Amino acid sequence: MVESMRRVGRWLAAARSWPRWPARPGATAPVRIGVALGGGFARGIAHAGFLHILEEQRVPIHCIAGVSAGSIVAAAFASGTSAEEIGRVGCAMRFADVARWSLSRMGFVVSERMTRFLRRLLKCHTFEEMPIPLGVAATDLASGKPVLFRGQGDVFLPIRASCAYPGLFQPVRHEGRILVDGAMSMEVPALLCRELGATHVVAVHLSTQWDTCVPGNMFQVVNRCFQIMQSRTESSWRAHANLVVSPDVRGVEWDGFAHGTGLIEAGAAAAREALPVLRRWLGGPSASPPLAMPDSIPA
């Protein structure tokens, strides 16, 4: 019996490599929408408002990927947690729910508490269990390259790594690598959605308008460095997105959880503006539109 099962397994593995028949002339591939969620710590609550509108309007999401705060929201939604519940938890969340002060040479905060928080929020805890394919991106501190998690394994360590904001959170060690915030190498994981099979990618970018005032403490210095770096590298992720959506989260600090209700509404407003484009994708030709670099939602 065991040998028979092994033979079936080998046959299925071989079948995956067989050549596919070409599509019939005029046939179109199905539209597969991927949602890529950027970081922003407390501002990530806006993602819940964005997803709530898509959920409400029954926009089919083929896959979802996230970095930093976006990885928490993406994993929760992929696991089956409703956007409304994600928003409720986000509004009640505080920094101490996911972090503990622990001074070391590598940072000021450790993130083991985040695992306990995620166990309560997520409906399942491994990539292979997710009803919606999930991707999480972190950054290899040594090489500077993105480290992409998907397909299999538990999601807790990848999310903790993706949220390890340099200078504040201590890095996460994994398989001989030192991992930090995914937004360092992939501000919005549009490319990861492509690799998960999306034909059309919506990138949700939580941009903040920053002025020229002098930072007042070390954390503001690090945050300003992030903003400068990311403003110089936007073209790299925009090149993989068909639509870039930017909820209005201006004026909300990184730890502004008290603004949760307003952040959810900002995400929802951005989603409503995007709906005509999403409906056009689903109702029109399924071929992927040209990969432009939109600064805002097209008219």
C-alpha positions as a Python dict, from the first residue, in 0.01 Angstrom:
ca = {
    (1, 'M'): (0, 0, 0),
    (2, 'V'): (279, 241, 96),
    (3, 'E'): (467, 162, -225),
    (4, 'S'): (152, 224, -432),
    (5, 'M'): (110, 566, -269),
    (6, 'R'): (472, 648, -345),
    (7, 'R'): (421, 556, -711),
    (8, 'V'): (115, 781, -729),
    (9, 'G'): (316, 1062, -570),
    (10, 'R'): (598, 1021, -825),
    (11, 'W'): (346, 1016, -1110),
    (12, 'L'): (182, 1341, -988),
    (13, 'A'): (522, 1507, -948),
    (14, 'A'): (614, 1411, -1304),
    (15, 'A'): (278, 1530, -1434),
    (16, 'R'): (349, 1881, -1311),
    (17, 'S'): (640, 1907, -1553),
    (18, 'W'): (446, 1784, -1858),
    (19, 'P'): (404, 2046, -2133),
    (20, 'R'): (74, 2236, -2131),
    (21, 'W'): (-151, 2252, -2436),
    (22, 'P'): (-150, 2601, -2582),
    (23, 'A'): (-462, 2807, -2521),
    (24, 'R'): (-721, 2822, -2797),
    (25, 'P'): (-690, 3124, -3026),
    (26, 'G'): (-880, 3410, -2865),
    (27, 'A'): (-890, 3246, -2523),
    (28, 'T'): (-791, 3464, -2229),
    (29, 'A'): (-636, 3371, -1898),
    (30, 'P'): (-837, 3444, -1584),
    (31, 'V'): (-777, 3769, -1399),
    (32, 'R'): (-592, 3705, -1073),
    (33, 'I'): (-576, 4011, -851),
    (34, 'G'): (-290, 4039, -604),
    (35, 'V'): (-285, 4292, -320),
    (36, 'A'): (53, 4419, -196),
    (37, 'L'): (50, 4595, 141),
    (38, 'G'): (330, 4831, 242),
    (39, 'G'): (455, 4912, 591),
    (40, 'G'): (383, 5195, 830),
    (41, 'F'): (343, 5044, 1180),
    (42, 'A'): (24, 5199, 1329),
    (43, 'R'): (-61, 5346, 990),
    (44, 'G'): (-100, 4986, 872),
    (45, 'I'): (-449, 4991, 1026),
    (46, 'A'): (-552, 5169, 704),
    (47, 'H'): (-502, 4838, 521),
    (48, 'A'): (-799, 4695, 712),
    (49, 'G'): (-1027, 4967, 573),
    (50, 'F'): (-902, 4905, 221),
    (51, 'L'): (-960, 4528, 244),
    (52, 'H'): (-1301, 4576, 405),
    (53, 'I'): (-1433, 4752, 94),
    (54, 'L'): (-1291, 4484, -136),
    (55, 'E'): (-1446, 4220, 88),
    (56, 'E'): (-1780, 4404, 95),
    (57, 'Q'): (-1783, 4444, -284),
    (58, 'R'): (-1677, 4080, -333),
    (59, 'V'): (-1366, 4166, -529),
    (60, 'P'): (-1186, 3831, -567),
    (61, 'I'): (-833, 3836, -427),
    (62, 'H'): (-606, 3568, -568),
    (63, 'C'): (-310, 3639, -338),
    (64, 'I'): (-187, 3890, -84),
    (65, 'A'): (159, 3995, 31),
    (66, 'G'): (292, 4234, 291),
    (67, 'V'): (595, 4392, 450),
    (68, 'S'): (628, 4524, 805),
    (69, 'A'): (282, 4618, 938),
    (70, 'G'): (139, 4513, 603),
    (71, 'S'): (261, 4159, 667),
    (72, 'I'): (47, 4134, 983),
    (73, 'V'): (-264, 4251, 800),
    (74, 'A'): (-191, 4035, 495),
    (75, 'A'): (-140, 3721, 705),
    (76, 'A'): (-455, 3780, 908),
    (77, 'F'): (-667, 3837, 598),
    (78, 'A'): (-514, 3540, 413),
    (79, 'S'): (-592, 3320, 714),
    (80, 'G'): (-962, 3403, 701),
    (81, 'T'): (-985, 3682, 960),
    (82, 'S'): (-1232, 3943, 836),
    (83, 'A'): (-1110, 4292, 755),
    (84, 'E'): (-1357, 4428, 1010),
    (85, 'E'): (-1203, 4215, 1286),
    (86, 'I'): (-851, 4313, 1176),
    (87, 'G'): (-952, 4678, 1205),
    (88, 'R'): (-1108, 4626, 1547),
    (89, 'V'): (-795, 4453, 1679),
    (90, 'G'): (-574, 4720, 1522),
    (91, 'C'): (-764, 5002, 1691),
    (92, 'A'): (-727, 4831, 2029),
    (93, 'M'): (-363, 4740, 1975),
    (94, 'R'): (-77, 4899, 2167),
    (95, 'F'): (298, 4882, 2120),
    (96, 'A'): (337, 4657, 2426),
    (97, 'D'): (114, 4393, 2262),
    (98, 'V'): (390, 4305, 2015),
    (99, 'A'): (711, 4434, 2170),
    (100, 'R'): (909, 4435, 2493),
    (101, 'W'): (1186, 4677, 2580),
    (102, 'S'): (1517, 4490, 2607),
    (103, 'L'): (1828, 4697, 2553),
    (104, 'S'): (2107, 4532, 2354),
    (105, 'R'): (2376, 4625, 2103),
    (106, 'M'): (2139, 4528, 1817),
    (107, 'G'): (1828, 4720, 1922),
    (108, 'F'): (1603, 4834, 2201),
    (109, 'V'): (1303, 4604, 2157),
    (110, 'V'): (1242, 4229, 2113),
    (111, 'S'): (934, 4097, 1933),
    (112, 'E'): (861, 3757, 2089),
    (113, 'R'): (529, 3895, 2217),
    (114, 'M'): (421, 3932, 1855),
    (115, 'T'): (387, 3553, 1823),
    (116, 'R'): (127, 3544, 2101),
    (117, 'F'): (-56, 3837, 1939),
    (118, 'L'): (-56, 3664, 1599),
    (119, 'R'): (-183, 3335, 1743),
    (120, 'R'): (-496, 3517, 1858),
    (121, 'L'): (-544, 3718, 1538),
    (122, 'L'): (-477, 3457, 1268),
    (123, 'K'): (-716, 3171, 1194),
    (124, 'C'): (-430, 2944, 1079),
    (125, 'H'): (-58, 2965, 1133),
    (126, 'T'): (127, 2816, 835),
    (127, 'F'): (165, 2930, 476),
    (128, 'E'): (27, 2604, 338),
    (129, 'E'): (-296, 2637, 541),
    (130, 'M'): (-382, 2985, 417),
    (131, 'P'): (-709, 2999, 216),
    (132, 'I'): (-552, 3286, 17),
    (133, 'P'): (-188, 3245, -97),
    (134, 'L'): (31, 3463, 127),
    (135, 'G'): (374, 3618, 82),
    (136, 'V'): (588, 3797, 344),
    (137, 'A'): (912, 3982, 271),
    (138, 'A'): (1200, 4054, 507),
    (139, 'T'): (1549, 4190, 437),
    (140, 'D'): (1883, 4013, 475),
    (141, 'L'): (2092, 4261, 671),
    (142, 'A'): (2419, 4127, 531),
    (143, 'S'): (2335, 4123, 159),
    (144, 'G'): (2065, 4390, 158),
    (145, 'K'): (1848, 4162, -56),
    (146, 'P'): (1484, 4072, 9),
    (147, 'V'): (1411, 3736, 169),
    (148, 'L'): (1075, 3607, 47),
    (149, 'F'): (862, 3369, 251),
    (150, 'R'): (574, 3178, 94),
    (151, 'G'): (446, 2829, 27),
    (152, 'Q'): (524, 2647, 348),
    (153, 'G'): (633, 2688, 708),
    (154, 'D'): (495, 2885, 1001),
    (155, 'V'): (427, 3252, 947),
    (156, 'F'): (531, 3385, 1287),
    (157, 'L'): (905, 3421, 1233),
    (158, 'P'): (871, 3575, 883),
    (159, 'I'): (627, 3836, 1015),
    (160, 'R'): (847, 3917, 1315),
    (161, 'A'): (1142, 3956, 1079),
    (162, 'S'): (944, 4171, 837),
    (163, 'C'): (846, 4403, 1125),
    (164, 'A'): (1199, 4432, 1273),
    (165, 'Y'): (1243, 4805, 1220),
    (166, 'P'): (1620, 4873, 1229),
    (167, 'G'): (1749, 5064, 1530),
    (168, 'L'): (1435, 4993, 1731),
    (169, 'F'): (1363, 4619, 1702),
    (170, 'Q'): (1640, 4369, 1741),
    (171, 'P'): (1694, 4170, 1416),
    (172, 'V'): (1556, 3817, 1382),
    (173, 'R'): (1802, 3535, 1314),
    (174, 'H'): (1697, 3262, 1071),
    (175, 'E'): (1905, 2992, 901),
    (176, 'G'): (2231, 3178, 949),
    (177, 'R'): (2093, 3511, 830),
    (178, 'I'): (2012, 3827, 1021),
    (179, 'L'): (1675, 3962, 907),
    (180, 'V'): (1522, 4307, 942),
    (181, 'D'): (1224, 4505, 816),
    (182, 'G'): (1108, 4395, 470),
    (183, 'A'): (1044, 4754, 368),
    (184, 'M'): (1421, 4811, 362),
    (185, 'S'): (1450, 4612, 39),
    (186, 'M'): (1090, 4597, -88),
    (187, 'E'): (879, 4891, 29),
    (188, 'V'): (564, 4747, -127),
    (189, 'P'): (581, 4376, -226),
    (190, 'A'): (423, 4404, -571),
    (191, 'L'): (684, 4170, -722),
    (192, 'L'): (604, 3907, -458),
    (193, 'C'): (239, 3913, -569),
    (194, 'R'): (358, 3848, -925),
    (195, 'E'): (555, 3550, -803),
    (196, 'L'): (243, 3422, -625),
    (197, 'G'): (60, 3421, -959),
    (198, 'A'): (-116, 3758, -977),
    (199, 'T'): (-187, 3897, -1325),
    (200, 'H'): (-297, 4234, -1185),
    (201, 'V'): (-138, 4390, -877),
    (202, 'V'): (-281, 4659, -650),
    (203, 'A'): (-7, 4820, -441),
    (204, 'V'): (-126, 4993, -123),
    (205, 'H'): (135, 5252, -32),
    (206, 'L'): (113, 5425, 308),
    (207, 'S'): (310, 5731, 213),
    (208, 'T'): (371, 6015, 457),
    (209, 'Q'): (439, 6371, 354),
    (210, 'W'): (746, 6479, 548),
    (211, 'D'): (869, 6831, 585),
    (212, 'T'): (1214, 6976, 639),
    (213, 'C'): (1195, 7012, 1018),
    (214, 'V'): (1494, 6882, 1213),
    (215, 'P'): (1430, 6543, 1383),
    (216, 'G'): (1415, 6568, 1761),
    (217, 'N'): (1534, 6223, 1865),
    (218, 'M'): (1712, 5912, 1741),
    (219, 'F'): (1395, 5735, 1628),
    (220, 'Q'): (1291, 6037, 1420),
    (221, 'V'): (1637, 6036, 1262),
    (222, 'V'): (1603, 5669, 1163),
    (223, 'N'): (1249, 5727, 1037),
    (224, 'R'): (1360, 6024, 825),
    (225, 'C'): (1640, 5812, 677),
    (226, 'F'): (1380, 5550, 584),
    (227, 'Q'): (1166, 5814, 414),
    (228, 'I'): (1457, 5953, 214),
    (229, 'M'): (1572, 5607, 106),
    (230, 'Q'): (1224, 5493, 6),
    (231, 'S'): (1153, 5809, -193),
    (232, 'R'): (1458, 5722, -404),
    (233, 'T'): (1357, 5361, -468),
    (234, 'E'): (983, 5389, -542),
    (235, 'S'): (1029, 5312, -910),
    (236, 'S'): (1155, 4961, -831),
    (237, 'W'): (827, 4841, -682),
    (238, 'R'): (596, 5062, -887),
    (239, 'A'): (726, 4888, -1199),
    (240, 'H'): (549, 4569, -1088),
    (241, 'A'): (214, 4729, -993),
    (242, 'N'): (-80, 4795, -1221),
    (243, 'L'): (-247, 5026, -971),
    (244, 'V'): (-98, 5222, -680),
    (245, 'V'): (-334, 5329, -404),
    (246, 'S'): (-223, 5573, -134),
    (247, 'P'): (-463, 5618, 159),
    (248, 'D'): (-434, 5960, 318),
    (249, 'V'): (-246, 5881, 642),
    (250, 'R'): (-65, 6213, 667),
    (251, 'G'): (-12, 6345, 1015),
    (252, 'V'): (-29, 6005, 1186),
    (253, 'E'): (289, 5906, 1367),
    (254, 'W'): (434, 5555, 1358),
    (255, 'D'): (275, 5475, 1697),
    (256, 'G'): (-54, 5657, 1637),
    (257, 'F'): (-286, 5370, 1727),
    (258, 'A'): (-532, 5620, 1879),
    (259, 'H'): (-609, 5733, 1521),
    (260, 'G'): (-731, 5385, 1425),
    (261, 'T'): (-1085, 5482, 1324),
    (262, 'G'): (-962, 5759, 1096),
    (263, 'L'): (-700, 5528, 944),
    (264, 'I'): (-963, 5266, 863),
    (265, 'E'): (-1177, 5528, 692),
    (266, 'A'): (-876, 5653, 495),
    (267, 'G'): (-815, 5300, 367),
    (268, 'A'): (-1182, 5255, 283),
    (269, 'A'): (-1197, 5586, 93),
    (270, 'A'): (-894, 5483, -114),
    (271, 'A'): (-1058, 5149, -194),
    (272, 'R'): (-1379, 5314, -308),
    (273, 'E'): (-1182, 5528, -551),
    (274, 'A'): (-1009, 5217, -684),
    (275, 'L'): (-1327, 5014, -740),
    (276, 'P'): (-1395, 5136, -1098),
    (277, 'V'): (-1048, 5018, -1203),
    (278, 'L'): (-1088, 4682, -1031),
    (279, 'R'): (-1429, 4628, -1193),
    (280, 'R'): (-1283, 4714, -1532),
    (281, 'W'): (-1016, 4449, -1482),
    (282, 'L'): (-1275, 4189, -1390),
    (283, 'G'): (-1524, 4282, -1658),
    (284, 'G'): (-1292, 4362, -1948),
    (285, 'P'): (-1008, 4177, -2123),
    (286, 'S'): (-808, 3974, -1875),
    (287, 'A'): (-473, 4051, -2033),
    (288, 'S'): (-260, 4246, -1789),
    (289, 'P'): (-258, 4621, -1861),
    (290, 'P'): (71, 4793, -1934),
    (291, 'L'): (295, 4824, -1631),
    (292, 'A'): (306, 5200, -1599),
    (293, 'M'): (427, 5385, -1292),
    (294, 'P'): (104, 5554, -1170),
    (295, 'D'): (134, 5822, -908),
    (296, 'S'): (-234, 5792, -821),
    (297, 'I'): (-547, 5607, -914),
    (298, 'P'): (-613, 5648, -1287),
    (299, 'A'): (-927, 5835, -1382),
}
